[in-house]
Coordinates of C-alpha atoms in Angstrom, one line a residue:
S1 CA 0.0 0.0 0.0
S2 CA 3.0 2.3 0.2
G3 CA 2.9 5.2 -2.3
I4 CA -0.9 5.0 -2.6
N5 CA -3.1 7.8 -1.1
A6 CA -5.1 6.4 1.8
E7 CA -8.2 8.2 0.7
W8 CA -8.2 6.4 -2.7
P9 CA -10.3 3.2 -2.8
L10 CA -7.9 0.3 -3.5
R11 CA -10.4 -1.6 -5.7
R12 CA -10.3 1.1 -8.5
D13 CA -8.2 0.8 -11.6
Y14 CA -4.7 2.1 -11.2
N15 CA -5.0 4.2 -14.4
E16 CA -7.8 6.1 -12.7
Y17 CA -5.5 6.6 -9.7
K18 CA -2.9 8.2 -11.9
S19 CA -5.5 10.5 -13.4
Y20 CA -6.5 11.4 -9.8
L21 CA -3.0 12.4 -9.0
R22 CA -2.8 14.7 -12.0
M23 CA -6.0 16.5 -11.3
P24 CA -4.4 19.4 -9.2
K25 CA -2.3 20.3 -12.3
V26 CA -5.4 21.0 -14.5
K27 CA -5.9 24.5 -13.1
N28 CA -2.2 25.4 -13.7
E29 CA -2.3 24.0 -17.2
R30 CA -5.4 26.1 -18.0
R31 CA -3.7 29.2 -16.6
A32 CA -0.6 28.6 -18.6
A33 CA -2.7 28.0 -21.7
A34 CA -4.5 31.3 -21.1
Q35 CA -1.2 33.1 -20.7
R36 CA 0.2 31.6 -23.9
K37 CA -3.0 32.7 -25.7
A38 CA -2.7 36.2 -24.4
A39 CA 1.0 36.3 -25.4
A40 CA 0.1 35.1 -28.9
T41 CA -2.6 37.8 -29.1
T42 CA -0.2 40.5 -28.0
A43 CA 2.5 39.3 -30.5
K44 CA -0.1 39.4 -33.3
I45 CA -1.1 42.9 -32.4
Q46 CA 2.5 44.1 -32.2
Q47 CA 3.3 42.5 -35.6
T48 CA 0.4 44.3 -37.3
I49 CA 0.8 47.8 -35.7
T50 CA 3.5 50.3 -36.7
F51 CA 4.4 52.1 -33.5
N52 CA 4.4 55.9 -33.5
K53 CA 7.7 57.3 -32.3
D54 CA 6.1 60.8 -32.0
F55 CA 4.0 59.3 -29.1
G56 CA 7.0 57.5 -27.6
Q57 CA 5.4 54.1 -28.1
H58 CA 7.6 51.3 -26.8
I59 CA 5.4 48.4 -25.7
L60 CA 6.6 46.6 -22.5
R61 CA 6.5 42.9 -23.5
N62 CA 8.1 41.1 -20.6
P63 CA 5.3 39.7 -18.3
Q64 CA 7.6 39.4 -15.3
V65 CA 8.5 43.1 -15.5
V66 CA 4.8 44.0 -15.9
Q67 CA 4.0 41.9 -12.8
S68 CA 6.8 43.5 -10.8
I69 CA 5.5 47.0 -11.6
V70 CA 1.9 46.0 -10.5
D71 CA 3.2 44.4 -7.3
K72 CA 5.2 47.6 -6.4
A73 CA 2.0 49.6 -6.6
A74 CA 0.3 47.6 -3.9
I75 CA -3.1 48.1 -5.5
K76 CA -6.2 47.4 -3.3
S77 CA -9.4 45.8 -4.6
S78 CA -11.2 49.1 -3.9
D79 CA -8.7 51.3 -5.9
T80 CA -9.2 53.3 -9.0
V81 CA -6.0 53.2 -11.0
L82 CA -4.9 55.8 -13.6
E83 CA -2.7 54.6 -16.5
V84 CA -1.1 56.8 -19.1
G85 CA -0.2 55.4 -22.5
P86 CA -1.6 51.8 -22.1
G87 CA -0.6 50.8 -25.7
T88 CA -1.7 47.3 -26.5
G89 CA -2.8 46.7 -22.8
N90 CA -0.2 44.4 -21.4
L91 CA 0.1 46.4 -18.2
T92 CA -3.7 47.3 -18.3
A93 CA -4.6 43.6 -18.1
K94 CA -2.7 43.1 -14.9
L95 CA -4.1 46.3 -13.4
L96 CA -7.6 45.2 -14.2
E97 CA -7.0 42.0 -12.2
K98 CA -6.2 44.0 -9.1
A99 CA -8.2 47.2 -9.2
K100 CA -11.8 48.1 -8.9
R101 CA -11.5 50.4 -11.9
V102 CA -8.8 51.4 -14.4
I103 CA -8.9 54.8 -16.2
A104 CA -6.5 54.8 -19.2
F105 CA -5.4 57.9 -21.1
E106 CA -4.5 57.0 -24.7
I107 CA -3.8 59.6 -27.4
D108 CA -3.5 57.1 -30.4
P109 CA -6.9 56.0 -31.8
R110 CA -5.3 52.8 -33.2
M111 CA -4.3 51.8 -29.7
V112 CA -7.7 52.7 -28.3
A113 CA -9.3 50.3 -30.9
E114 CA -6.9 47.5 -29.9
L115 CA -7.6 48.0 -26.2
R116 CA -11.3 47.8 -26.7
K117 CA -10.9 44.7 -28.9
R118 CA -8.7 43.0 -26.4
F119 CA -11.0 43.5 -23.4
M120 CA -14.4 43.4 -25.0
G121 CA -16.4 40.3 -24.0
T122 CA -14.2 39.8 -20.9
P123 CA -15.2 40.5 -17.3
F124 CA -12.7 43.3 -17.2
Y125 CA -14.4 45.4 -19.9
S126 CA -16.9 47.0 -17.5
K127 CA -14.0 48.0 -15.2
L128 CA -12.0 49.8 -17.9
E129 CA -12.6 53.5 -18.9
I130 CA -10.6 54.8 -21.8
I131 CA -10.1 58.5 -22.2
V132 CA -9.0 59.4 -25.7
G133 CA -6.7 62.4 -25.7
D134 CA -3.7 64.1 -24.2
C135 CA -3.4 63.8 -20.5
I136 CA -1.2 66.9 -20.2
K137 CA -4.0 69.0 -21.8
S138 CA -6.8 67.3 -19.8
E139 CA -7.9 67.5 -16.3
L140 CA -6.9 64.4 -14.3
P141 CA -9.8 62.3 -12.9
E142 CA -10.0 61.2 -9.3
F143 CA -7.8 58.1 -8.7
D144 CA -6.0 56.3 -5.9
V145 CA -2.9 55.0 -7.7
C146 CA -1.1 55.9 -10.9
V147 CA 0.8 53.2 -12.8
A148 CA 2.3 53.9 -16.2
N149 CA 5.0 53.2 -18.7
M150 CA 5.4 56.9 -19.4
P151 CA 5.9 58.2 -23.0
Y152 CA 9.3 59.9 -22.7
Q153 CA 8.2 63.2 -24.3
I154 CA 5.7 64.0 -21.5
S155 CA 7.7 62.7 -18.5
S156 CA 8.6 66.1 -17.0
P157 CA 5.2 67.9 -17.5
F158 CA 3.3 64.8 -16.3
V159 CA 5.3 64.6 -13.1
F160 CA 4.6 68.2 -12.2
K161 CA 0.9 67.8 -13.2
L162 CA 0.7 64.7 -11.0
L163 CA 2.3 66.3 -8.0
L164 CA 0.0 69.4 -8.2
H165 CA -3.0 67.1 -8.5
R166 CA -2.0 65.8 -5.0
R167 CA -5.1 63.6 -4.4
F168 CA -3.5 60.1 -4.8
R169 CA -1.8 57.5 -2.6
C170 CA 1.2 56.6 -4.7
A171 CA 2.4 56.5 -8.3
V172 CA 4.6 53.8 -9.8
L173 CA 6.0 55.1 -13.1
M174 CA 8.6 53.9 -15.6
F175 CA 10.8 56.5 -17.3
Q176 CA 14.0 56.6 -19.3
K177 CA 16.8 55.7 -16.9
E178 CA 18.5 59.2 -16.7
F179 CA 15.2 61.0 -16.1
A180 CA 14.3 58.6 -13.3
E181 CA 17.8 59.2 -11.8
R182 CA 17.2 62.9 -11.8
L183 CA 13.9 62.4 -9.8
Y184 CA 15.6 60.7 -6.9
A185 CA 19.1 62.3 -7.1
K186 CA 20.4 63.8 -3.9
P187 CA 22.1 67.2 -3.3
G188 CA 25.7 67.0 -4.5
D189 CA 24.9 64.2 -7.1
K190 CA 25.9 65.0 -10.7
L191 CA 22.3 64.7 -11.8
Y192 CA 20.7 66.7 -9.0
C193 CA 18.8 69.5 -10.5
R194 CA 15.6 71.7 -10.3
L195 CA 13.5 68.6 -11.2
S196 CA 15.0 66.7 -8.2
A197 CA 14.4 69.6 -5.8
N198 CA 10.9 70.3 -7.0
T199 CA 9.8 66.7 -6.9
Q200 CA 11.3 65.9 -3.6
L201 CA 9.8 69.0 -2.0
M202 CA 6.4 67.5 -2.5
A203 CA 7.1 63.7 -2.5
R204 CA 9.3 60.9 -1.5
V205 CA 10.8 59.2 -4.6
D206 CA 12.3 55.7 -4.5
H207 CA 14.0 53.7 -7.3
V208 CA 12.4 50.3 -7.4
L209 CA 13.4 48.5 -10.6
K210 CA 15.8 48.7 -13.6
V211 CA 14.3 47.6 -17.0
G212 CA 16.7 46.9 -19.9
K213 CA 15.8 48.2 -23.3
G214 CA 15.4 44.6 -24.6
N215 CA 12.2 44.3 -22.7
F216 CA 10.4 46.6 -25.1
K217 CA 9.1 46.4 -28.7
P218 CA 10.4 48.3 -30.5
P219 CA 13.5 48.6 -28.2
P220 CA 14.3 52.2 -27.2
K221 CA 17.8 53.6 -27.4
V222 CA 18.3 53.6 -23.6
D223 CA 17.4 51.6 -20.6
S224 CA 14.5 52.5 -18.3
S225 CA 13.9 52.6 -14.6
V226 CA 10.8 52.4 -12.4
V227 CA 10.2 54.8 -9.5
R228 CA 7.6 54.9 -6.7
I229 CA 6.3 58.4 -5.7
E230 CA 4.5 59.0 -2.4
L231 CA 3.3 62.5 -1.5
H232 CA 4.5 64.1 1.7
N233 CA 1.8 64.4 4.3
P234 CA 1.3 67.2 5.2
M235 CA 2.5 69.1 2.2
P236 CA 5.0 72.0 2.9
D237 CA 3.2 75.2 3.7
I238 CA 4.8 77.5 1.2
N239 CA 3.9 79.6 -1.9
F240 CA 4.8 77.2 -4.7
T241 CA 5.0 80.0 -7.3
E242 CA 7.7 81.7 -5.1
W243 CA 9.5 78.4 -4.7
D244 CA 9.4 77.8 -8.5
G245 CA 10.8 81.3 -9.2
L246 CA 13.7 80.7 -6.8
T247 CA 14.7 77.3 -8.1
R248 CA 14.6 78.5 -11.7
I249 CA 17.3 81.1 -10.8
V250 CA 19.3 78.8 -8.5
F251 CA 19.5 75.8 -10.9
N252 CA 19.9 77.8 -14.1
R253 CA 23.7 77.3 -13.6
K254 CA 23.7 74.6 -11.0
N255 CA 27.5 74.2 -10.9
K256 CA 28.0 77.8 -10.0
T257 CA 27.9 79.3 -6.5
L258 CA 24.7 81.0 -5.3
S259 CA 26.3 84.4 -5.4
A260 CA 27.3 83.9 -9.0
A261 CA 23.8 82.8 -9.9
F262 CA 22.3 86.1 -8.6
K263 CA 24.8 88.4 -10.3
H264 CA 23.2 88.2 -13.8
K265 CA 21.6 91.4 -15.1
S266 CA 18.3 89.7 -15.9
V267 CA 18.0 88.3 -12.4
L268 CA 18.8 91.7 -10.8
E269 CA 16.2 93.4 -13.0
L270 CA 13.5 90.9 -12.2
L271 CA 14.1 91.1 -8.5
T272 CA 14.2 94.9 -8.5
K273 CA 10.9 95.0 -10.4
N274 CA 9.3 92.5 -7.9
Y275 CA 10.6 94.6 -5.0
Q276 CA 9.0 97.7 -6.4
I277 CA 5.7 95.9 -6.8
Y278 CA 6.0 94.6 -3.2
C279 CA 6.6 98.2 -1.9
S280 CA 3.6 99.5 -3.9
I281 CA 1.3 96.8 -2.5
K282 CA 2.5 97.2 1.1
N283 CA 2.7 101.0 0.9
V284 CA 6.4 100.9 1.8
P285 CA 8.4 104.0 0.7
L286 CA 11.0 103.0 -1.9
S287 CA 14.4 104.5 -0.9
P288 CA 16.2 106.3 -3.7
D289 CA 19.3 104.6 -2.5
F290 CA 17.8 101.2 -2.8
D291 CA 20.4 98.6 -4.1
I292 CA 19.2 95.1 -4.9
K293 CA 22.7 93.8 -4.8
A294 CA 23.1 94.9 -1.2
V295 CA 19.9 93.2 -0.2
I296 CA 20.9 90.0 -1.9
S297 CA 24.3 90.1 -0.2
N298 CA 22.6 90.6 3.1
V299 CA 20.4 87.5 2.5
F300 CA 23.4 85.4 1.7
E301 CA 25.3 86.6 4.7
E302 CA 22.3 85.7 7.0
S303 CA 21.9 82.3 5.4
G304 CA 25.6 81.5 5.2
L305 CA 25.0 79.9 1.7
D306 CA 26.7 82.4 -0.6
A307 CA 29.7 80.2 -1.4
T308 CA 27.6 77.0 -1.8
R309 CA 27.2 75.5 -5.3
S310 CA 23.5 75.3 -6.4
R311 CA 23.6 71.5 -6.9
C312 CA 24.7 71.0 -3.3
L313 CA 21.7 72.8 -1.8
S314 CA 19.2 70.6 0.0
N315 CA 15.5 71.5 0.1
D316 CA 16.0 72.7 3.7
D317 CA 18.7 75.1 2.5
L318 CA 16.4 76.4 -0.3
L319 CA 13.4 76.8 2.1
K320 CA 15.7 78.8 4.4
L321 CA 16.9 80.9 1.5
L322 CA 13.4 81.6 0.4
E323 CA 12.3 82.6 3.9
K324 CA 15.3 85.1 4.1
F325 CA 14.6 86.6 0.8
N326 CA 10.9 87.1 1.6
A327 CA 11.7 88.6 5.0
N328 CA 13.8 91.2 3.2
G329 CA 10.9 92.0 0.8
I330 CA 12.4 90.1 -2.2
H331 CA 9.9 87.9 -4.0
F332 CA 10.2 85.6 -7.1
S333 CA 6.7 86.1 -8.5
S334 CA 5.1 89.4 -9.4

């Protein structure tokens, strides 16, 4: 009786017993068959469509990478997920398995047709909303999580649009490798820039996954990286227009010292004009001896940052600098 399941009646034919042992594999075989069918469908779509480089269309075809991206998003069954540039729907399919609803922005009508064809007649179709158009020019809907293989042309404007939207739990986004590195670069890093400072002011950015260019069709010229963005809570209590004006000046020549960045004629003229507006609004008499250079020098002396190179400034340094400028009546927005 060794090797025979005790629950199996011994009087039955041994061939039936072998079938009994194989039964648990049926579900896995069906799942594998479904995956092979989906892969074949995707391959067929990708063979018949000419991808539009103007839209940055590079279809992520590695199912393991797709699954990893979805896992990093930690999607709940009650979540609405925003996807940008779904393409042929490889990532969309996995999102639909997890989320209550998926809202997909797609600018290419051909891809919209393929998406509808792919999910029509499936249980997922009622959970999918496709918005045909440019997400940068459109108002973002309400959502909990954003997951996307970002078209590289809109990476920067979308990040800022997303951060200003604010009402979401997290975003897991794939970008070109260097752009992603700029998002999470730290002060002093070679790639640290205005994008780094602005993004990290409002959110925590973590690198979660490297993706080689061979995982796409057609393959892009460079590798990609996936980052996870989580908003700070609470958000910093500052005037973001003022902050943006300061960082534009500071990072215009990020390898120069702060004092050098503020010596340019155009910068001096802008700050003088803003100071005059400030005095007018506050009914502050403008001294005929007013010298914007002297005010800037005083701010740098108070902050102790005049000899610091711009790319070495932390957000705490920049916030302190903005506070000192504002306290001296210098503003970066008119």
